[in-house]
Amino acid sequence: MAPEHLHDDRYRPPAVTSIRIAELATVHAPWPEVALLLAQQADIGTLGVWDYLITSAPTPLEGIRDAARYLAAVVDTGTDTLAITEDAGRVTLNHLNRADLAHEAACAVRACALGLYLRQLSAAAQRRLVPLRVSLAAEPPRRHEPLIELYGTRSIEFGAPISSITLRTGDLTAPAPHAQPGLSAVLRRHADHTLATAVPLRDWLDLFRSALASVQAEGTPTLSTVARRMAVSPRTLQRRLDEHGTTWSAEAEAVRREHVSQLLHTTDLGIDAIAARSGYADARALRRAVQRWYGTTPAALRRHGRP
């Protein structure tokens, strides 16, 4: 991602990017340590307006309600949801993650989410809040110490259907020390504007296809040429394509097919010229390819329009 994308709230990386980062992290460290480290890195302001919705509200409870309403400002709400329940002097934050993650990565993401809520609520209250109970949709890890440090309690349950953290209602309804009248409304309007102007960023496969198309426009693309364009080795490029369920030959064929179709329908070039511009040895090779793709000839395809 470009630096201007990383430091602008408008840009939204695809969920697959966050998933991949979590999976790579848990290859190198146990998931409780990954969850703790990620939460510790999230100082107030790191997550933009979402942080300030919590810390600037009249009470921490009002702030976390705003955070649930604007959860899309920080995560893909197609995979993550936050629900708040109140009962008998207790407030429970329920975080559900539906993303298709590897087990270790899923545990890290769920544990980190609860840690972030607690960290931001503590910042709003200007004191360390200690939960009554933490429930994680994860199996017990070998070491609990990182989670005890993350939540400030040993009251942690594992194997829950949904990850949740429960706090005293009184801890969340006391006036926030630094609340300013009217600021929450301003922040909500800012969050609305941020979401309305959000720019979804493409995933890795989209970026690869753009690079392949740009190389095709300059000449016949090769694996090594596209790999250089994407600043990776040819071997890494092939491995990433395999991870995305495709191959170099399939992608090269697809971009060549689109290129041939575009030349047939947007230019008056002859078949020999189109073959040369598309990397075919001659017109006969091009005709065989069009027959394989569309079951017809280049001339017929040109007459009848795009398939």
Tab-separated table of C-alpha atoms in Angstrom:
chain	number	residue	atom	x	y	z
A	1	MET	CA	0.000	0.000	0.000
A	2	ALA	CA	1.171	3.495	-0.780
A	3	PRO	CA	1.998	5.764	2.202
A	4	GLU	CA	-0.814	8.137	1.286
A	5	HIS	CA	-3.262	5.237	1.578
A	6	LEU	CA	-1.896	4.090	4.926
A	7	HIS	CA	-2.291	7.533	6.497
A	8	ASP	CA	-5.709	8.517	5.155
A	9	ASP	CA	-8.907	7.302	6.818
A	10	ARG	CA	-10.751	7.278	3.495
A	11	TYR	CA	-8.858	4.324	2.075
A	12	ARG	CA	-10.122	0.857	2.918
A	13	PRO	CA	-7.846	-2.147	2.351
A	14	PRO	CA	-9.716	-5.365	1.587
A	15	ALA	CA	-10.394	-7.771	4.451
A	16	VAL	CA	-8.135	-10.345	2.794
A	17	THR	CA	-5.167	-8.034	3.453
A	18	SER	CA	-5.791	-7.910	7.205
A	19	ILE	CA	-6.402	-11.644	7.250
A	20	ARG	CA	-3.097	-12.291	5.503
A	21	ILE	CA	-1.208	-10.078	7.968
A	22	ALA	CA	-2.744	-11.912	10.936
A	23	GLU	CA	-1.875	-15.288	9.447
A	24	LEU	CA	1.723	-14.264	8.774
A	25	ALA	CA	2.079	-12.865	12.295
A	26	THR	CA	0.897	-16.060	13.993
A	27	VAL	CA	3.447	-18.057	12.022
A	28	HIS	CA	6.156	-16.241	13.982
A	29	ALA	CA	4.606	-15.897	17.448
A	30	PRO	CA	1.875	-17.559	19.561
A	31	TRP	CA	-1.518	-15.957	19.046
A	32	PRO	CA	-1.802	-14.482	22.605
A	33	GLU	CA	1.459	-12.582	22.027
A	34	VAL	CA	0.252	-11.337	18.631
A	35	ALA	CA	-3.019	-10.124	20.177
A	36	LEU	CA	-1.174	-8.281	22.951
A	37	LEU	CA	1.327	-6.665	20.587
A	38	LEU	CA	-1.356	-5.468	18.156
A	39	ALA	CA	-3.419	-3.954	20.964
A	40	GLN	CA	-0.360	-2.264	22.489
A	41	GLN	CA	0.435	-0.637	19.137
A	42	ALA	CA	-3.026	0.944	18.922
A	43	ASP	CA	-2.475	4.208	20.784
A	44	ILE	CA	-5.398	6.618	20.787
A	45	GLY	CA	-5.652	8.157	17.331
A	46	THR	CA	-4.130	5.186	15.531
A	47	LEU	CA	-7.588	4.101	14.378
A	48	GLY	CA	-8.698	7.617	13.486
A	49	VAL	CA	-12.108	8.987	14.309
A	50	TRP	CA	-13.243	5.636	15.718
A	51	ASP	CA	-10.910	6.053	18.704
A	52	TYR	CA	-12.192	9.536	19.477
A	53	LEU	CA	-15.814	8.446	19.271
A	54	ILE	CA	-15.080	6.358	22.370
A	55	THR	CA	-12.795	8.720	24.260
A	56	SER	CA	-14.684	11.976	23.649
A	57	ALA	CA	-18.236	10.871	24.495
A	58	PRO	CA	-19.936	12.076	27.709
A	59	THR	CA	-19.534	8.551	29.161
A	60	PRO	CA	-17.531	5.516	28.054
A	61	LEU	CA	-20.788	3.614	27.516
A	62	GLU	CA	-22.065	6.234	25.074
A	63	GLY	CA	-18.681	6.128	23.383
A	64	ILE	CA	-18.672	2.364	22.852
A	65	ARG	CA	-22.222	2.576	21.498
A	66	ASP	CA	-20.995	5.077	18.913
A	67	ALA	CA	-18.044	2.769	18.200
A	68	ALA	CA	-20.431	-0.115	17.514
A	69	ARG	CA	-22.520	2.075	15.226
A	70	TYR	CA	-19.435	3.154	13.260
A	71	LEU	CA	-17.507	-0.119	13.362
A	72	ALA	CA	-17.207	0.075	9.562
A	73	ALA	CA	-14.725	2.904	10.092
A	74	VAL	CA	-12.091	0.369	11.198
A	75	VAL	CA	-13.107	-3.129	10.032
A	76	ASP	CA	-15.076	-4.912	7.348
A	77	THR	CA	-18.534	-5.295	8.892
A	78	GLY	CA	-19.138	-8.182	6.523
A	79	THR	CA	-16.792	-10.202	8.721
A	80	ASP	CA	-16.872	-8.456	12.125
A	81	THR	CA	-19.721	-7.197	14.288
A	82	LEU	CA	-19.945	-5.638	17.755
A	83	ALA	CA	-23.097	-5.982	19.855
A	84	ILE	CA	-23.649	-4.442	23.296
A	85	THR	CA	-25.934	-5.948	25.937
A	86	GLU	CA	-26.798	-4.583	29.391
A	87	ASP	CA	-28.098	-6.684	32.272
A	88	ALA	CA	-28.100	-6.435	36.071
A	89	GLY	CA	-25.372	-3.864	36.430
A	90	ARG	CA	-23.195	-5.362	33.732
A	91	VAL	CA	-22.352	-4.377	30.163
A	92	THR	CA	-21.140	-7.073	27.770
A	93	LEU	CA	-19.417	-6.333	24.487
A	94	ASN	CA	-19.882	-9.246	22.075
A	95	HIS	CA	-17.472	-9.428	19.139
A	96	LEU	CA	-18.266	-11.867	16.354
A	97	ASN	CA	-15.678	-12.571	13.678
A	98	ARG	CA	-16.836	-14.557	10.631
A	99	ALA	CA	-13.688	-14.217	8.513
A	100	ASP	CA	-12.201	-17.362	7.022
A	101	LEU	CA	-8.919	-17.278	8.962
A	102	ALA	CA	-6.510	-19.980	9.987
A	103	HIS	CA	-7.222	-21.061	13.582
A	104	GLU	CA	-4.268	-19.292	15.214
A	105	ALA	CA	-4.926	-16.064	13.307
A	106	ALA	CA	-8.631	-16.138	14.183
A	107	CYS	CA	-7.785	-16.466	17.884
A	108	ALA	CA	-5.394	-13.512	17.668
A	109	VAL	CA	-7.910	-11.274	15.884
A	110	ARG	CA	-10.713	-12.041	18.346
A	111	ALA	CA	-8.520	-11.602	21.410
A	112	CYS	CA	-7.083	-8.352	20.046
A	113	ALA	CA	-10.537	-6.898	19.323
A	114	LEU	CA	-11.604	-7.297	22.949
A	115	GLY	CA	-8.294	-5.843	24.085
A	116	LEU	CA	-8.817	-2.787	21.884
A	117	TYR	CA	-12.288	-2.151	23.299
A	118	LEU	CA	-10.936	-2.364	26.853
A	119	ARG	CA	-7.930	-0.164	26.066
A	120	GLN	CA	-10.037	2.584	24.482
A	121	LEU	CA	-12.674	2.465	27.226
A	122	SER	CA	-9.938	2.765	29.851
A	123	ALA	CA	-8.583	5.804	27.996
A	124	ALA	CA	-12.072	7.338	28.052
A	125	ALA	CA	-12.431	6.705	31.799
A	126	GLN	CA	-8.837	7.858	32.431
A	127	ARG	CA	-8.155	4.755	34.533
A	128	ARG	CA	-7.498	1.076	33.941
A	129	LEU	CA	-10.828	-0.748	33.774
A	130	VAL	CA	-10.794	-4.347	34.947
A	131	PRO	CA	-13.358	-6.637	33.289
A	132	LEU	CA	-15.541	-8.962	35.314
A	133	ARG	CA	-15.120	-11.680	32.724
A	134	VAL	CA	-13.500	-12.303	29.348
A	135	SER	CA	-14.767	-15.074	27.070
A	136	LEU	CA	-12.846	-16.052	23.963
A	137	ALA	CA	-13.900	-18.129	20.959
A	138	ALA	CA	-10.549	-19.898	21.142
A	139	GLU	CA	-8.944	-22.949	22.647
A	140	PRO	CA	-6.797	-22.459	25.771
A	141	PRO	CA	-3.255	-21.444	24.767
A	142	ARG	CA	-0.117	-22.839	26.336
A	143	ARG	CA	0.719	-19.513	27.972
A	144	HIS	CA	-1.921	-17.224	29.451
A	145	GLU	CA	0.396	-14.435	30.621
A	146	PRO	CA	0.030	-12.227	27.483
A	147	LEU	CA	-3.772	-12.378	27.793
A	148	ILE	CA	-3.647	-11.622	31.526
A	149	GLU	CA	-1.514	-8.577	30.708
A	150	LEU	CA	-3.885	-7.572	27.899
A	151	TYR	CA	-7.062	-7.725	29.987
A	152	GLY	CA	-5.726	-7.129	33.508
A	153	THR	CA	-7.537	-10.180	34.879
A	154	ARG	CA	-7.175	-13.944	35.192
A	155	SER	CA	-10.922	-14.408	34.724
A	156	ILE	CA	-10.624	-15.588	31.130
A	157	GLU	CA	-12.793	-18.363	29.687
A	158	PHE	CA	-12.056	-20.265	26.483
A	159	GLY	CA	-14.152	-22.196	23.995
A	160	ALA	CA	-17.007	-19.651	23.955
A	161	PRO	CA	-19.243	-19.459	20.849
A	162	ILE	CA	-18.695	-15.673	20.678
A	163	SER	CA	-15.857	-13.609	22.101
A	164	SER	CA	-17.045	-11.125	24.734
A	165	ILE	CA	-15.858	-8.911	27.555
A	166	THR	CA	-18.042	-7.923	30.515
A	167	LEU	CA	-17.583	-4.786	32.615
A	168	ARG	CA	-19.455	-3.096	35.445
A	169	THR	CA	-22.124	-0.684	34.262
A	170	GLY	CA	-20.946	1.834	36.856
A	171	ASP	CA	-17.469	1.890	35.301
A	172	LEU	CA	-18.937	2.849	31.932
A	173	THR	CA	-21.632	5.316	32.990
A	174	ALA	CA	-19.496	7.645	35.096
A	175	PRO	CA	-18.848	10.955	33.283
A	176	ALA	CA	-15.724	10.880	31.141
A	177	PRO	CA	-13.130	13.323	32.562
A	178	HIS	CA	-12.279	14.912	29.201
A	179	ALA	CA	-15.707	14.904	27.548
A	180	GLN	CA	-16.627	18.125	25.766
A	181	PRO	CA	-20.259	19.093	25.110
A	182	GLY	CA	-21.239	18.670	21.478
A	183	LEU	CA	-17.995	16.996	20.406
A	184	SER	CA	-19.585	13.563	19.936
A	185	ALA	CA	-22.046	14.984	17.408
A	186	VAL	CA	-19.187	16.572	15.457
A	187	LEU	CA	-17.273	13.276	15.439
A	188	ARG	CA	-20.333	11.329	14.285
A	189	ARG	CA	-20.770	13.709	11.359
A	190	HIS	CA	-17.077	13.274	10.537
A	191	ALA	CA	-17.473	9.484	10.676
A	192	ASP	CA	-20.496	9.683	8.371
A	193	HIS	CA	-18.483	11.747	5.896
A	194	THR	CA	-15.494	9.386	6.116
A	195	LEU	CA	-17.644	6.359	5.331
A	196	ALA	CA	-19.533	8.154	2.558
A	197	THR	CA	-16.271	9.073	0.812
A	198	ALA	CA	-14.462	5.786	1.523
A	199	VAL	CA	-12.258	4.479	-1.286
A	200	PRO	CA	-12.063	0.652	-1.377
A	201	LEU	CA	-8.561	-0.497	-2.241
A	202	ARG	CA	-8.085	-3.472	-4.472
A	203	ASP	CA	-6.733	-6.798	-3.298
A	204	TRP	CA	-3.485	-8.357	-4.458
A	205	LEU	CA	-5.009	-10.199	-7.411
A	206	ASP	CA	-6.502	-6.965	-8.745
A	207	LEU	CA	-3.100	-5.291	-8.490
A	208	PHE	CA	-1.468	-8.196	-10.307
A	209	ARG	CA	-4.009	-8.025	-13.128
A	210	SER	CA	-3.438	-4.290	-13.500
A	211	ALA	CA	0.321	-4.883	-13.734
A	212	LEU	CA	-0.205	-7.675	-16.267
A	213	ALA	CA	-2.480	-5.485	-18.394
A	214	SER	CA	0.028	-2.625	-18.357
A	215	VAL	CA	2.833	-4.937	-19.483
A	216	GLN	CA	0.547	-6.353	-22.194
A	217	ALA	CA	-0.008	-2.836	-23.497
A	218	GLU	CA	3.750	-2.419	-23.855
A	219	GLY	CA	4.402	-5.784	-25.513
A	220	THR	CA	4.143	-9.494	-24.878
A	221	PRO	CA	4.109	-10.010	-21.086
A	222	THR	CA	6.372	-12.531	-19.409
A	223	LEU	CA	6.363	-13.835	-15.862
A	224	SER	CA	9.692	-12.202	-15.083
A	225	THR	CA	8.592	-8.844	-16.525
A	226	VAL	CA	5.431	-8.706	-14.429
A	227	ALA	CA	7.333	-9.928	-11.357
A	228	ARG	CA	9.773	-7.017	-11.730
A	229	ARG	CA	6.853	-4.614	-12.112
A	230	MET	CA	5.446	-5.883	-8.802
A	231	ALA	CA	8.855	-5.958	-7.083
A	232	VAL	CA	8.765	-9.689	-6.314
A	233	SER	CA	10.626	-12.721	-7.615
A	234	PRO	CA	9.027	-14.898	-10.324
A	235	ARG	CA	8.838	-17.744	-7.818
A	236	THR	CA	7.024	-15.581	-5.281
A	237	LEU	CA	4.655	-14.357	-7.978
A	238	GLN	CA	3.768	-17.925	-8.958
A	239	ARG	CA	3.212	-18.853	-5.317
A	240	ARG	CA	0.903	-15.875	-4.731
A	241	LEU	CA	-1.103	-16.758	-7.838
A	242	ASP	CA	-1.473	-20.285	-6.527
A	243	GLU	CA	-2.679	-18.905	-3.170
A	244	HIS	CA	-5.370	-16.985	-5.072
A	245	GLY	CA	-6.497	-20.087	-6.969
A	246	THR	CA	-5.127	-19.162	-10.371
A	247	THR	CA	-2.012	-19.600	-12.534
A	248	TRP	CA	0.263	-17.495	-14.692
A	249	SER	CA	-0.886	-19.202	-17.882
A	250	ALA	CA	-4.581	-18.697	-17.059
A	251	GLU	CA	-4.090	-15.007	-16.231
A	252	ALA	CA	-1.887	-14.380	-19.287
A	253	GLU	CA	-4.479	-16.076	-21.497
A	254	ALA	CA	-7.280	-13.971	-20.009
A	255	VAL	CA	-5.502	-10.648	-20.576
A	256	ARG	CA	-4.487	-11.693	-24.079
A	257	ARG	CA	-8.097	-12.643	-24.858
A	258	GLU	CA	-9.337	-9.257	-23.662
A	259	HIS	CA	-6.612	-7.500	-25.642
A	260	VAL	CA	-7.518	-9.334	-28.863
A	261	SER	CA	-11.217	-8.637	-28.352
A	262	GLN	CA	-10.530	-4.955	-27.766
A	263	LEU	CA	-8.409	-4.642	-30.920
A	264	LEU	CA	-11.048	-6.413	-33.007
A	265	HIS	CA	-13.817	-4.092	-31.860
A	266	THR	CA	-12.061	-0.763	-31.450
A	267	THR	CA	-9.634	-0.720	-34.397
A	268	ASP	CA	-9.552	-1.480	-38.108
A	269	LEU	CA	-6.317	-3.443	-37.828
A	270	GLY	CA	-6.037	-6.556	-39.959
A	271	ILE	CA	-5.766	-10.022	-38.427
A	272	ASP	CA	-2.023	-10.199	-39.104
A	273	ALA	CA	-1.437	-6.896	-37.277
A	274	ILE	CA	-3.608	-7.948	-34.333
A	275	ALA	CA	-1.737	-11.239	-34.106
A	276	ALA	CA	1.585	-9.396	-34.015
A	277	ARG	CA	0.382	-6.935	-31.347
A	278	SER	CA	-0.997	-9.763	-29.216
A	279	GLY	CA	2.108	-11.911	-29.220
A	280	TYR	CA	0.974	-14.592	-31.692
A	281	ALA	CA	3.354	-16.043	-34.250
A	282	ASP	CA	0.942	-15.428	-37.116
A	283	ALA	CA	-2.728	-14.974	-38.062
A	284	ARG	CA	-3.316	-18.716	-38.032
A	285	ALA	CA	-2.287	-18.973	-34.390
A	286	LEU	CA	-4.636	-16.087	-33.571
A	287	ARG	CA	-7.538	-17.757	-35.385
A	288	ARG	CA	-6.990	-20.962	-33.411
A	289	ALA	CA	-7.042	-19.011	-30.152
A	290	VAL	CA	-10.265	-17.143	-31.027
A	291	GLN	CA	-11.881	-20.433	-32.059
A	292	ARG	CA	-10.912	-21.932	-28.697
A	293	TRP	CA	-12.202	-18.942	-26.736
A	294	TYR	CA	-15.410	-18.100	-28.566
A	295	GLY	CA	-16.095	-20.923	-31.007
A	296	THR	CA	-15.934	-18.608	-33.992
A	297	THR	CA	-13.479	-16.734	-36.246
A	298	PRO	CA	-11.941	-13.292	-35.686
A	299	ALA	CA	-13.849	-11.900	-38.673
A	300	ALA	CA	-17.192	-13.199	-37.365
A	301	LEU	CA	-16.389	-11.932	-33.872
A	302	ARG	CA	-15.666	-8.483	-35.298
A	303	ARG	CA	-18.939	-8.425	-37.267
A	304	HIS	CA	-21.192	-9.569	-34.449
A	305	GLY	CA	-19.696	-7.552	-31.608
A	306	ARG	CA	-18.361	-8.611	-28.253
A	307	PRO	CA	-19.412	-12.067	-27.003
